[in-house]
XYZ file of C-alpha atoms in Angstrom:
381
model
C 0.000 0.000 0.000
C 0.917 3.820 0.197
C 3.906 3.694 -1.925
C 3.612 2.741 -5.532
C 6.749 2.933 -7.864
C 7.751 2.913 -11.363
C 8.459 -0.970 -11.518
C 7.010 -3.265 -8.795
C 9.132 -3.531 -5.786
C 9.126 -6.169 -3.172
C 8.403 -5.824 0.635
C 11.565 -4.649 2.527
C 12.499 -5.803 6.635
C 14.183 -2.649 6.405
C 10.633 -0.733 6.972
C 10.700 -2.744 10.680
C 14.226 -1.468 11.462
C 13.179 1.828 10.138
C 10.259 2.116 12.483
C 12.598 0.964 15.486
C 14.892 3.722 14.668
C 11.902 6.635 14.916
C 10.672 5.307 18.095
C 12.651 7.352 20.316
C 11.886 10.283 18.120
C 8.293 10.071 18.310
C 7.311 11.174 22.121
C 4.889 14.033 21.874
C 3.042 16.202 18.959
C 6.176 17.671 18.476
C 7.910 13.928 17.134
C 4.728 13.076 15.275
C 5.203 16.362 13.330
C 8.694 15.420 12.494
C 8.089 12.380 10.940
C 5.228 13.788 9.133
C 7.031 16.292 7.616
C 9.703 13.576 6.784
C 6.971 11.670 5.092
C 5.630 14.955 2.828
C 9.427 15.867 1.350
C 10.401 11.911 0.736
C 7.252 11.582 -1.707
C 7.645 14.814 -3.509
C 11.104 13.750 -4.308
C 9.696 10.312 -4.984
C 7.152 12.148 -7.417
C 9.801 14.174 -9.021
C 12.469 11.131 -9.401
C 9.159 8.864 -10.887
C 8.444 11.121 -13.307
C 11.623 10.471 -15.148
C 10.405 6.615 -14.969
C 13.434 5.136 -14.598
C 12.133 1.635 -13.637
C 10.530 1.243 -17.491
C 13.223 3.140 -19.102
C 15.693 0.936 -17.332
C 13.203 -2.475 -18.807
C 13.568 -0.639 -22.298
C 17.588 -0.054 -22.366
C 18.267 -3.651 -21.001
C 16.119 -5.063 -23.675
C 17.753 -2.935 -26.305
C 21.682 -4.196 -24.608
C 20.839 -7.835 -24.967
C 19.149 -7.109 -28.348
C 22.782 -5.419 -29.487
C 25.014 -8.177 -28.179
C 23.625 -10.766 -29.572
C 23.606 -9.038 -33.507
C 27.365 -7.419 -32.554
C 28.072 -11.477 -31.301
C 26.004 -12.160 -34.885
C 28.678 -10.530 -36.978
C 31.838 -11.264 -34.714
C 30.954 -15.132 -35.845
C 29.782 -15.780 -32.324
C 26.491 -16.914 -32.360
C 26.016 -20.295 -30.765
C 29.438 -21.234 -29.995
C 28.970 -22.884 -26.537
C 32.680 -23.308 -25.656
C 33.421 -20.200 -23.787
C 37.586 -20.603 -24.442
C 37.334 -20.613 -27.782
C 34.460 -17.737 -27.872
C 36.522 -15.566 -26.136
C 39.592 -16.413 -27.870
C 37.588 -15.304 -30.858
C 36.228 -12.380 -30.394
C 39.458 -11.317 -29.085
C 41.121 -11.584 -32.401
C 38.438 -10.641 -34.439
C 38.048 -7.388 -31.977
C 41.463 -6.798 -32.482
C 41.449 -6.570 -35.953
C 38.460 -4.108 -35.800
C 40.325 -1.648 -33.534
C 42.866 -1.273 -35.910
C 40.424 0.588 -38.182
C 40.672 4.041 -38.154
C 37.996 5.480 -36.819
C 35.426 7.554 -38.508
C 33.068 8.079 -36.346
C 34.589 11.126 -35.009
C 35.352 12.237 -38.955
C 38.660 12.638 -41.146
C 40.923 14.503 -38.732
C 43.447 12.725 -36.776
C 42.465 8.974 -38.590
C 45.221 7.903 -40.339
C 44.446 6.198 -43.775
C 48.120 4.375 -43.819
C 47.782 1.656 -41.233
C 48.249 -2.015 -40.700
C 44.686 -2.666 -41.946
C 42.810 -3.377 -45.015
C 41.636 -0.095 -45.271
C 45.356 0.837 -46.140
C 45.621 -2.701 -48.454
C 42.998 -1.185 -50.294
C 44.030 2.368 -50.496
C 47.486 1.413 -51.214
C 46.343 -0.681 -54.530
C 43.712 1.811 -55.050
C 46.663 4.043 -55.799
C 49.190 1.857 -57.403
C 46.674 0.711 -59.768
C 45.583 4.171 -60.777
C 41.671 3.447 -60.450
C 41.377 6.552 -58.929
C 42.160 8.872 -61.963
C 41.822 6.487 -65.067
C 38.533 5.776 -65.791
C 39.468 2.463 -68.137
C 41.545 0.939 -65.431
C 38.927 1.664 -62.422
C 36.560 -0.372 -64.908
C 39.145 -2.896 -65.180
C 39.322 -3.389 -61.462
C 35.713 -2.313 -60.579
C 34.856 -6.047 -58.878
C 38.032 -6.847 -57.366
C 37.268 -3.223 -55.284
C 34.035 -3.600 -54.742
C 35.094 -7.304 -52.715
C 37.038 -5.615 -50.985
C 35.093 -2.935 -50.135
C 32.435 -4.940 -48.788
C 35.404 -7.182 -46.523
C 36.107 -3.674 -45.048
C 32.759 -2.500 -44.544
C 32.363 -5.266 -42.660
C 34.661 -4.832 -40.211
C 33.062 -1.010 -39.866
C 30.079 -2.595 -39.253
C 31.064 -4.634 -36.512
C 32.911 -2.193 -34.638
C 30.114 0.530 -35.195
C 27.861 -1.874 -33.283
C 30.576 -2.691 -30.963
C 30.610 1.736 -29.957
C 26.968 1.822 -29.997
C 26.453 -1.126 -27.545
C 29.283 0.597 -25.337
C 26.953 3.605 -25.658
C 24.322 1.751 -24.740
C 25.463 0.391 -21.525
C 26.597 3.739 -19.892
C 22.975 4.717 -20.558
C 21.562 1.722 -18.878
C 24.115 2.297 -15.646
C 22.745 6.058 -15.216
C 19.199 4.816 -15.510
C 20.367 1.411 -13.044
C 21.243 3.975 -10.512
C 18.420 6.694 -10.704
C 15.792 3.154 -10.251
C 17.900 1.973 -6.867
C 17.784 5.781 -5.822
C 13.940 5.511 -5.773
C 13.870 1.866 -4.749
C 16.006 3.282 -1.456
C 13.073 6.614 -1.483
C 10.553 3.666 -1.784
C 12.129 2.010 1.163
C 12.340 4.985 3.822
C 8.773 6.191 3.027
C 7.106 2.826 3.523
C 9.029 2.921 6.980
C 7.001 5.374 7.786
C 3.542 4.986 6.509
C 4.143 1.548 8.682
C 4.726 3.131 11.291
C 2.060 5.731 11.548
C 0.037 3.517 10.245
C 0.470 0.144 11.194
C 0.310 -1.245 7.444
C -3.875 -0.481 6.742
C -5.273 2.218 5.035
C -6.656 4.640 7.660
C -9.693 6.156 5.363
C -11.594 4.944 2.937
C -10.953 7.837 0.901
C -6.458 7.228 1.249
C -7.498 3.624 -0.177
C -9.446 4.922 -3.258
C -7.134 7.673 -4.236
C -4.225 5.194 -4.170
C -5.871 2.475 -6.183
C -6.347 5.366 -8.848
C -2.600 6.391 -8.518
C -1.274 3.031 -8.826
C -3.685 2.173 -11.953
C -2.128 6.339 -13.238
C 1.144 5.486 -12.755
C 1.011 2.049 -14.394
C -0.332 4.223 -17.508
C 2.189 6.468 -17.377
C 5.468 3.993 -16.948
C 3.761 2.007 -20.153
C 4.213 5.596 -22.058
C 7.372 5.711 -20.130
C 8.922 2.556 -21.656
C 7.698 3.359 -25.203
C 9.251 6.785 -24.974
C 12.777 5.170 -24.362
C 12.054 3.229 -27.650
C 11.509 6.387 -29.599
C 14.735 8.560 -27.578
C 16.754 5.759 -28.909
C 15.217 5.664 -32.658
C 15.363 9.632 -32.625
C 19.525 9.826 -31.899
C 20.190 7.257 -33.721
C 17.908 8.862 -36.993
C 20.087 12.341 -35.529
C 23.055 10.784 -36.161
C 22.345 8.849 -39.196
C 21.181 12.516 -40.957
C 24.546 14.238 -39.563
C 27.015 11.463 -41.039
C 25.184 11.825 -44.019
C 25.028 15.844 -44.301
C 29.034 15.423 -43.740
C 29.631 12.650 -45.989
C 27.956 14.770 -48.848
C 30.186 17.524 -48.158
C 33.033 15.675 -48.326
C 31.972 13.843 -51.691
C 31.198 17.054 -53.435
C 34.959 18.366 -52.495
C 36.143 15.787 -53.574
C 35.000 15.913 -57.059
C 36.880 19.231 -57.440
C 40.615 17.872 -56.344
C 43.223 16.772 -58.405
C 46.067 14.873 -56.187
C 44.971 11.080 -56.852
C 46.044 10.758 -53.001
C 43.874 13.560 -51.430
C 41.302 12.176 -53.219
C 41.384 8.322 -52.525
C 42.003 9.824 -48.922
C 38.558 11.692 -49.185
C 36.785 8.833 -50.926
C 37.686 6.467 -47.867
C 36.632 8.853 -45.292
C 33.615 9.491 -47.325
C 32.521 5.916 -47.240
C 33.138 5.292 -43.716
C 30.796 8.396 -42.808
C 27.726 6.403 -45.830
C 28.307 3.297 -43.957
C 28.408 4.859 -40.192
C 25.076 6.950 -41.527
C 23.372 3.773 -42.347
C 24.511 1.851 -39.641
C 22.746 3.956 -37.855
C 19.514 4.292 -39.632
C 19.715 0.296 -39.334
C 20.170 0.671 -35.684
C 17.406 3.420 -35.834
C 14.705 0.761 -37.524
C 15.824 -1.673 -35.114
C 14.834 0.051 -31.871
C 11.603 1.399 -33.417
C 10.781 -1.808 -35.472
C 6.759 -1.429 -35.432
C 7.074 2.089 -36.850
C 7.701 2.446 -40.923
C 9.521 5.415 -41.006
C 8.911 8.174 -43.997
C 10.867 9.210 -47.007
C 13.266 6.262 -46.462
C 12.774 3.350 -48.520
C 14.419 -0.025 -48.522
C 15.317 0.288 -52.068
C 17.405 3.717 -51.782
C 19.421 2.087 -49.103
C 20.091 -0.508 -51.166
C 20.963 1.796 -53.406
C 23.279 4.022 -51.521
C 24.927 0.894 -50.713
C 25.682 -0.142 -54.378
C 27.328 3.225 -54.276
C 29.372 3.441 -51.004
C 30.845 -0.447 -52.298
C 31.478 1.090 -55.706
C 32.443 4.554 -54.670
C 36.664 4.090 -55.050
C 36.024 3.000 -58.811
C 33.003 5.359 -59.652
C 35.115 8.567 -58.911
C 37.065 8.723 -62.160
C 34.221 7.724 -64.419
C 32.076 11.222 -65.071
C 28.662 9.563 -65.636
C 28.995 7.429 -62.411
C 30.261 10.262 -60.496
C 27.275 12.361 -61.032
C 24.828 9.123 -61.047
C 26.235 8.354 -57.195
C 26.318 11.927 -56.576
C 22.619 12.122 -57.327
C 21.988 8.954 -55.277
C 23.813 10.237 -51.904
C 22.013 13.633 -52.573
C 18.786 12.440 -52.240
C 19.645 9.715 -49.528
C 20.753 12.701 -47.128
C 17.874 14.799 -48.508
C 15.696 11.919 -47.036
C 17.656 11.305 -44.126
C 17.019 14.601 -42.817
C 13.156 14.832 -43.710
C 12.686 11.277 -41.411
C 14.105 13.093 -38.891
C 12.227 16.038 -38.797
C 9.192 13.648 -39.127
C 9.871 11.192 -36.587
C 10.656 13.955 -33.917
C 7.101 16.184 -35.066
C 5.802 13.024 -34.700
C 6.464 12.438 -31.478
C 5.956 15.451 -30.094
C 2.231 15.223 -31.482
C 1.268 11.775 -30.162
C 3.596 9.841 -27.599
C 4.817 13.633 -26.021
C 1.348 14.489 -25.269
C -0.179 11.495 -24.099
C 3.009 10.575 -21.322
C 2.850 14.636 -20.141
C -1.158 13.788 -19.660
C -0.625 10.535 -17.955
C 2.164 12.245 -15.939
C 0.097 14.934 -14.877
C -2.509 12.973 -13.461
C -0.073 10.832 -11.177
C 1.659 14.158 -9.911
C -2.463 14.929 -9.251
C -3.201 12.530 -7.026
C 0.177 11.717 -5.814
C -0.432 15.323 -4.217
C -4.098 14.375 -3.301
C -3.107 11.383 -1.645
C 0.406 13.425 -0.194
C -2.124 15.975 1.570
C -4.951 13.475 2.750
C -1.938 11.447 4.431
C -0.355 14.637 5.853
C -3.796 15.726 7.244
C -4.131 11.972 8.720
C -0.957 12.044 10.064
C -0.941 15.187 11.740
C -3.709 14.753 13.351
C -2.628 11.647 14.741
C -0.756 13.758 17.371
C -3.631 15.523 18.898
């Protein structure tokens, strides 16, 4: 009774020991008071601290973690390997070789192209070949670049899920820690509703308003969970527009340079921002996965993809330069219109509905704060 909480939460001995520990405190009016006041300031924090709903949020996230490993175990060549030696052995040499990518994330400066890594392989033949500035000889190779392309993008993939479930866990930890914050505000407060009074409802009226709370906040942390789902869809679609927006930017510069190097340079760092972009929007469609989000179709991913694999041998041919440039023109145009739409959208329909639900538990978490406070204080006449 008397407390309800963002995510159930299981009788505590501590509320005896808590009671024990007022009992010298509570000769008189003057004690009765105390504890009162006590009770009134440890449920408006507990109202404040539920509104945030950490307990569903938390649900969400975890969800979300478990859903990441096991696609980042997926590509590592993990799945179902029982043997936890070899596993581990594994993923320690496959991780290796997917730190030793530079990393894009962050964009071009301070990534060095020339490294022990296939990404330098492929540069490296990109330029002895001279696919970058002869148009018959980027032809000639087109295939064998494109393989290797995809080999690389590979290992981009795998260590883009690798940051993001990183990311993911330090966002689970603050929310782990904001729900055993409340659980331990939870805790204290049903210590002293106990106490003052014995573990019943003292009205009628306290037990009505608190079955309506309860069934208000249950509402409300539903909306709460859901509203995790669509934070993570809405940075991840964020991020997917911005690597986009920069990796246009860099493709359109680099159709006006003339040092084969600078260019294949540009080209790389280019492709790495495409494939972090729609790693992301992958991600993005993942978290969200019974919403079809606008303007972005499967078929101009798959097309942008085509691209980013071709991209090293497309630069040199005119036609194919403008064709791809047309392609990752629209794909950012696009990008940034789901955006826009998925975050109007929620701020017409989920925003509304969980600041509604959340106002009425604040409502009669206050109703039920002052009928209590009344009760209590006049327990000491």
């Amino acid at each position: 009774m008397g407390c309800g909480s963002s995510m159930d939460t299981q009788t505590n001995p501590v509320v005896t020991e808590v009671s024990s520990e007022m009992q010298p405190r509570q000769n008189g009016a003057a004690g009765v008071l105390n504890i009162v006041e006590q009770y009134v300031r440890l449920d408006e924090q507990i109202s404040k601290l539920e509104g945030t709903c950490p307990g569903p949020r938390m649900a969400t996230v975890e969800a979300w973690v478990e859903h990441l490993k096991g696609k980042h175990e997926a590509m590592l060549g993990l799945e179902g390997m029982g043997d936890a030696a070899p596993l581990r052995e594994r993923q320690r040499e496959t991780e290796e070789e997917v730190l030793a990518l530079p990393n894009y994330t962050m964009g071009r400066q301070g990534d060095p192209i020339v490294a022990n890594t296939p990404t330098k392989d492929l540069a490296q033949l990109a330029y002895n070949l001279g696919v970058i500035a002869d148009a018959r000889k980027a032809s000639m190779h087109e295939d064998f670049f494109a393989s290797l392309s995809e080999s690389a993008l590979h290992l981009l993939s795998i260590r883009y899920y690798g940051e993001l479930l990183e990311h993911t866990k330090v966002r689970l930890k603050t929310l782990v820690e904001s729900y055993a914050e409340l659980n331990e505000l939870y805790v204290r407060q049903d210590g002293i509703i106990a106490y003052m009074s014995g573990g019943t409802y003292m009205t009628r009226l306290e037990e009505s308003i608190d079955e309506q709370l309860e069934t208000a906040r249950d509402t409300r942390d539903k909306l709460g969970s859901t509203l995790e789902q669509w934070r993570i869809c809405g940075l991840l679609l964020r991020a997917a527009a911005n690597s986009s927006t920069q990796a246009l930017k860099q493709w359109r510069q680099l159709g006006r340079m003339i040092d084969p190097k600078q260019k294949l340079q540009w080209s790389l760092d280019c492709r790495s921002l495409l494939h972090a972009s729609m790693i992301s929007l992958e991600a993005a469609q993942l978290a969200l996965p019974h919403v079809e989000l606008k303007y972005i179709s499967h078929r101009q991913v798959v097309a942008v993809k085509h691209c980013n694999t071709y991209l090293i041998t497309d630069i040199a041919n005119k036609a194919r330069y403008e064709h791809t440039s047309r392609v990752f023109t629209s794909y950012e145009s696009n990008m940034s219109k789901t955006c826009t739409w998925l975050y109007e959208t929620f701020n017409n329909t989920l925003r509304p509905d969980f600041d509604k639900a959340e106002e009425t538990v604040s409502r009669l978490a206050k109703t039920l704060r002052d009928h209590r406070e009344e009760v209590f204080s006049a327990m000491r006449k």
